[in-house]
Amino acid sequence: MNITETDKQMMREAIRLSEESVKNGGGPFGAVIAKDGKMIAGTSNCVTLHNDPTAHAEVSCIREACRQLGTFDLSGCKIYSSCEPCPMCLGAIYWAHLDCIYYANNRKDAADIDFDDDFIYRELEKPMADRSTPIIPMLREEALPVFQMWAEKTDKTAY
């Protein structure tokens, strides 16, 4: 895939946001979402500032872009992240249907400064029984009827 000057400009903004975040007491991560070469949203990591472990730059950026565009589907948009997205952010990116992910630092770089990204990726590769946090299925029979209700609903908004 060709990297354009606009792509570089968007990534530089994500990196600028990550630097600004560090200066303001947040984590060293920034993200930008663009559509048709125009920035829709740009945010930085606010985990420690908001006491919210989900307030990663990419997730916050997705939320803001969705507000700006009035949709939960960001097809046609690209995300630029100052670091390779962690598994949570990667999941959110896929749920949002972003077309492309650009990143600067990688998950090994993040691990080198004591972030859990690479650890979580390695955890996901393990069988559930071998993971460090127990994952225990229960009450499936009680939960399945709600899935059936959703499957039969004719006026649902699919996503």
Short mmCIF file of the C-alpha atoms (twelve columns), coordinates in Angstrom:
data_MODEL
# 
_entry.id   MODEL 
# 
loop_
_atom_site.group_PDB 
_atom_site.id 
_atom_site.type_symbol 
_atom_site.label_atom_id 
_atom_site.label_alt_id 
_atom_site.label_comp_id 
_atom_site.label_asym_id 
_atom_site.label_seq_id 
_atom_site.Cartn_x 
_atom_site.Cartn_y 
_atom_site.Cartn_z 
_atom_site.pdbx_PDB_model_num 
ATOM 1   C CA . MET A 1   0.000   0.000   0.000  1 
ATOM 2   C CA . ASN A 2   1.271   3.463   -0.895 1 
ATOM 3   C CA . ILE A 3   1.925   5.849   1.991  1 
ATOM 4   C CA . THR A 4   1.002   9.379   0.920  1 
ATOM 5   C CA . GLU A 5   2.068   12.760  2.258  1 
ATOM 6   C CA . THR A 6   -1.424  13.054  3.772  1 
ATOM 7   C CA . ASP A 7   -0.880  9.737   5.575  1 
ATOM 8   C CA . LYS A 8   2.415   11.072  6.954  1 
ATOM 9   C CA . GLN A 9   0.716   14.301  8.033  1 
ATOM 10  C CA . MET A 10  -2.002  12.344  9.877  1 
ATOM 11  C CA . MET A 11  0.578   10.141  11.597 1 
ATOM 12  C CA . ARG A 12  2.607   13.155  12.634 1 
ATOM 13  C CA . GLU A 13  -0.543  14.551  14.258 1 
ATOM 14  C CA . ALA A 14  -1.070  11.261  16.126 1 
ATOM 15  C CA . ILE A 15  2.545   11.421  17.318 1 
ATOM 16  C CA . ARG A 16  2.078   15.071  18.334 1 
ATOM 17  C CA . LEU A 17  -0.999  14.098  20.343 1 
ATOM 18  C CA . SER A 18  0.970   11.324  22.051 1 
ATOM 19  C CA . GLU A 19  3.685   13.815  23.048 1 
ATOM 20  C CA . GLU A 20  1.099   16.302  24.295 1 
ATOM 21  C CA . SER A 21  -0.469  13.532  26.361 1 
ATOM 22  C CA . VAL A 22  2.817   12.753  28.103 1 
ATOM 23  C CA . LYS A 23  3.314   16.443  28.867 1 
ATOM 24  C CA . ASN A 24  -0.202  16.595  30.382 1 
ATOM 25  C CA . GLY A 25  0.186   13.485  32.544 1 
ATOM 26  C CA . GLY A 26  -1.356  10.925  30.203 1 
ATOM 27  C CA . GLY A 27  0.099   7.907   28.439 1 
ATOM 28  C CA . PRO A 28  2.369   8.170   25.370 1 
ATOM 29  C CA . PHE A 29  -0.278  7.333   22.769 1 
ATOM 30  C CA . GLY A 30  -2.196  9.357   20.193 1 
ATOM 31  C CA . ALA A 31  -4.597  8.535   17.386 1 
ATOM 32  C CA . VAL A 32  -6.216  10.259  14.427 1 
ATOM 33  C CA . ILE A 33  -9.113  9.129   12.248 1 
ATOM 34  C CA . ALA A 34  -9.406  10.586  8.758  1 
ATOM 35  C CA . LYS A 35  -11.905 10.301  5.949  1 
ATOM 36  C CA . ASP A 36  -11.180 11.401  2.395  1 
ATOM 37  C CA . GLY A 37  -7.869  12.875  3.537  1 
ATOM 38  C CA . LYS A 38  -9.477  15.068  6.207  1 
ATOM 39  C CA . MET A 39  -9.054  14.592  9.946  1 
ATOM 40  C CA . ILE A 40  -12.349 13.662  11.617 1 
ATOM 41  C CA . ALA A 41  -11.023 13.120  15.153 1 
ATOM 42  C CA . GLY A 42  -7.757  13.190  17.057 1 
ATOM 43  C CA . THR A 43  -7.295  12.091  20.660 1 
ATOM 44  C CA . SER A 44  -4.680  10.902  23.087 1 
ATOM 45  C CA . ASN A 45  -4.525  8.332   25.856 1 
ATOM 46  C CA . CYS A 46  -6.542  9.401   28.918 1 
ATOM 47  C CA . VAL A 47  -6.378  6.237   31.043 1 
ATOM 48  C CA . THR A 48  -4.733  7.893   34.048 1 
ATOM 49  C CA . LEU A 49  -6.350  11.286  33.516 1 
ATOM 50  C CA . HIS A 50  -9.896  9.830   33.554 1 
ATOM 51  C CA . ASN A 51  -9.252  6.726   35.684 1 
ATOM 52  C CA . ASP A 52  -10.608 4.681   32.775 1 
ATOM 53  C CA . PRO A 53  -8.630  1.664   31.535 1 
ATOM 54  C CA . THR A 54  -10.568 1.778   28.244 1 
ATOM 55  C CA . ALA A 55  -9.636  5.408   27.492 1 
ATOM 56  C CA . HIS A 56  -6.910  4.424   25.037 1 
ATOM 57  C CA . ALA A 57  -6.234  6.878   22.237 1 
ATOM 58  C CA . GLU A 58  -7.729  4.635   19.539 1 
ATOM 59  C CA . VAL A 59  -10.942 3.857   21.453 1 
ATOM 60  C CA . SER A 60  -11.405 7.512   22.364 1 
ATOM 61  C CA . CYS A 61  -10.748 8.496   18.759 1 
ATOM 62  C CA . ILE A 62  -13.315 5.984   17.480 1 
ATOM 63  C CA . ARG A 63  -15.885 7.370   19.920 1 
ATOM 64  C CA . GLU A 64  -15.204 10.943  18.796 1 
ATOM 65  C CA . ALA A 65  -15.246 10.080  15.079 1 
ATOM 66  C CA . CYS A 66  -18.559 8.270   15.517 1 
ATOM 67  C CA . ARG A 67  -20.003 11.337  17.276 1 
ATOM 68  C CA . GLN A 68  -18.696 13.632  14.524 1 
ATOM 69  C CA . LEU A 69  -20.081 11.471  11.718 1 
ATOM 70  C CA . GLY A 70  -23.279 10.364  13.494 1 
ATOM 71  C CA . THR A 71  -22.668 6.665   12.889 1 
ATOM 72  C CA . PHE A 72  -21.204 3.562   14.501 1 
ATOM 73  C CA . ASP A 73  -19.779 2.410   11.154 1 
ATOM 74  C CA . LEU A 74  -16.520 4.100   10.191 1 
ATOM 75  C CA . SER A 75  -16.189 2.423   6.815  1 
ATOM 76  C CA . GLY A 76  -14.321 4.741   4.498  1 
ATOM 77  C CA . CYS A 77  -12.094 5.987   7.324  1 
ATOM 78  C CA . LYS A 78  -8.474  5.296   8.236  1 
ATOM 79  C CA . ILE A 79  -6.880  5.323   11.685 1 
ATOM 80  C CA . TYR A 80  -3.377  6.516   12.448 1 
ATOM 81  C CA . SER A 81  -1.989  5.437   15.806 1 
ATOM 82  C CA . SER A 82  1.300   6.419   17.371 1 
ATOM 83  C CA . CYS A 83  1.639   2.762   18.431 1 
ATOM 84  C CA . GLU A 84  0.471   -0.610  17.139 1 
ATOM 85  C CA . PRO A 85  -3.018  -1.020  18.623 1 
ATOM 86  C CA . CYS A 86  -3.383  -3.223  21.687 1 
ATOM 87  C CA . PRO A 87  -5.878  -6.117  21.445 1 
ATOM 88  C CA . MET A 88  -8.719  -4.015  22.930 1 
ATOM 89  C CA . CYS A 89  -8.138  -1.206  20.453 1 
ATOM 90  C CA . LEU A 90  -7.676  -3.613  17.573 1 
ATOM 91  C CA . GLY A 91  -11.028 -5.179  18.434 1 
ATOM 92  C CA . ALA A 92  -12.666 -1.749  18.534 1 
ATOM 93  C CA . ILE A 93  -11.102 -0.871  15.175 1 
ATOM 94  C CA . TYR A 94  -12.557 -4.014  13.614 1 
ATOM 95  C CA . TRP A 95  -15.973 -3.388  15.222 1 
ATOM 96  C CA . ALA A 96  -15.923 0.158   13.805 1 
ATOM 97  C CA . HIS A 97  -15.084 -1.181  10.300 1 
ATOM 98  C CA . LEU A 98  -12.175 1.194   9.722  1 
ATOM 99  C CA . ASP A 99  -10.593 0.593   6.318  1 
ATOM 100 C CA . CYS A 100 -6.925  0.788   7.262  1 
ATOM 101 C CA . ILE A 101 -4.628  0.940   10.297 1 
ATOM 102 C CA . TYR A 102 -1.363  2.848   10.225 1 
ATOM 103 C CA . TYR A 103 0.931   2.759   13.264 1 
ATOM 104 C CA . ALA A 104 4.349   4.091   14.296 1 
ATOM 105 C CA . ASN A 105 5.789   2.340   17.386 1 
ATOM 106 C CA . ASN A 106 5.139   -1.401  17.653 1 
ATOM 107 C CA . ARG A 107 3.951   -3.549  20.561 1 
ATOM 108 C CA . LYS A 108 7.529   -4.565  21.418 1 
ATOM 109 C CA . ASP A 109 8.406   -0.872  21.749 1 
ATOM 110 C CA . ALA A 110 5.434   -0.523  24.136 1 
ATOM 111 C CA . ALA A 111 6.569   -3.576  26.129 1 
ATOM 112 C CA . ASP A 112 10.029  -2.021  26.435 1 
ATOM 113 C CA . ILE A 113 8.480   0.855   28.389 1 
ATOM 114 C CA . ASP A 114 6.320   -1.470  30.547 1 
ATOM 115 C CA . PHE A 115 2.991   -1.508  28.710 1 
ATOM 116 C CA . ASP A 116 1.000   -4.783  28.584 1 
ATOM 117 C CA . ASP A 117 0.166   -4.864  24.863 1 
ATOM 118 C CA . ASP A 118 2.538   -7.689  23.934 1 
ATOM 119 C CA . PHE A 119 1.682   -9.644  27.104 1 
ATOM 120 C CA . ILE A 120 -2.030  -9.523  26.206 1 
ATOM 121 C CA . TYR A 121 -1.334  -10.603 22.614 1 
ATOM 122 C CA . ARG A 122 0.629   -13.589 24.009 1 
ATOM 123 C CA . GLU A 123 -2.187  -14.386 26.472 1 
ATOM 124 C CA . LEU A 124 -4.711  -14.522 23.622 1 
ATOM 125 C CA . GLU A 125 -2.620  -17.171 21.873 1 
ATOM 126 C CA . LYS A 126 -2.915  -19.515 24.877 1 
ATOM 127 C CA . PRO A 127 -5.774  -21.943 25.488 1 
ATOM 128 C CA . MET A 128 -8.247  -20.388 27.939 1 
ATOM 129 C CA . ALA A 129 -7.255  -22.848 30.668 1 
ATOM 130 C CA . ASP A 130 -3.632  -21.625 30.495 1 
ATOM 131 C CA . ARG A 131 -4.276  -17.888 30.724 1 
ATOM 132 C CA . SER A 132 -3.194  -15.906 33.776 1 
ATOM 133 C CA . THR A 133 -6.739  -14.641 34.465 1 
ATOM 134 C CA . PRO A 134 -9.345  -17.417 34.905 1 
ATOM 135 C CA . ILE A 135 -12.080 -17.424 32.258 1 
ATOM 136 C CA . ILE A 136 -15.068 -19.440 33.491 1 
ATOM 137 C CA . PRO A 137 -18.156 -20.126 31.378 1 
ATOM 138 C CA . MET A 138 -21.480 -20.322 33.229 1 
ATOM 139 C CA . LEU A 139 -25.288 -20.101 32.768 1 
ATOM 140 C CA . ARG A 140 -25.134 -20.417 28.979 1 
ATOM 141 C CA . GLU A 141 -28.551 -22.085 28.925 1 
ATOM 142 C CA . GLU A 142 -30.062 -19.008 30.579 1 
ATOM 143 C CA . ALA A 143 -28.290 -16.604 28.226 1 
ATOM 144 C CA . LEU A 144 -29.016 -18.361 24.903 1 
ATOM 145 C CA . PRO A 145 -32.722 -17.329 24.791 1 
ATOM 146 C CA . VAL A 146 -31.650 -13.666 24.575 1 
ATOM 147 C CA . PHE A 147 -29.513 -14.514 21.534 1 
ATOM 148 C CA . GLN A 148 -32.496 -16.322 20.032 1 
ATOM 149 C CA . MET A 149 -34.649 -13.250 20.713 1 
ATOM 150 C CA . TRP A 150 -32.085 -11.122 18.843 1 
ATOM 151 C CA . ALA A 151 -31.919 -13.609 15.945 1 
ATOM 152 C CA . GLU A 152 -35.718 -13.478 15.559 1 
ATOM 153 C CA . LYS A 153 -36.059 -9.711  15.906 1 
ATOM 154 C CA . THR A 154 -37.134 -8.240  12.570 1 
ATOM 155 C CA . ASP A 155 -36.611 -4.555  13.334 1 
ATOM 156 C CA . LYS A 156 -33.036 -4.738  14.667 1 
ATOM 157 C CA . THR A 157 -30.170 -2.540  13.554 1 
ATOM 158 C CA . ALA A 158 -27.412 -4.936  12.566 1 
ATOM 159 C CA . TYR A 159 -23.823 -4.024  13.328 1 
# 
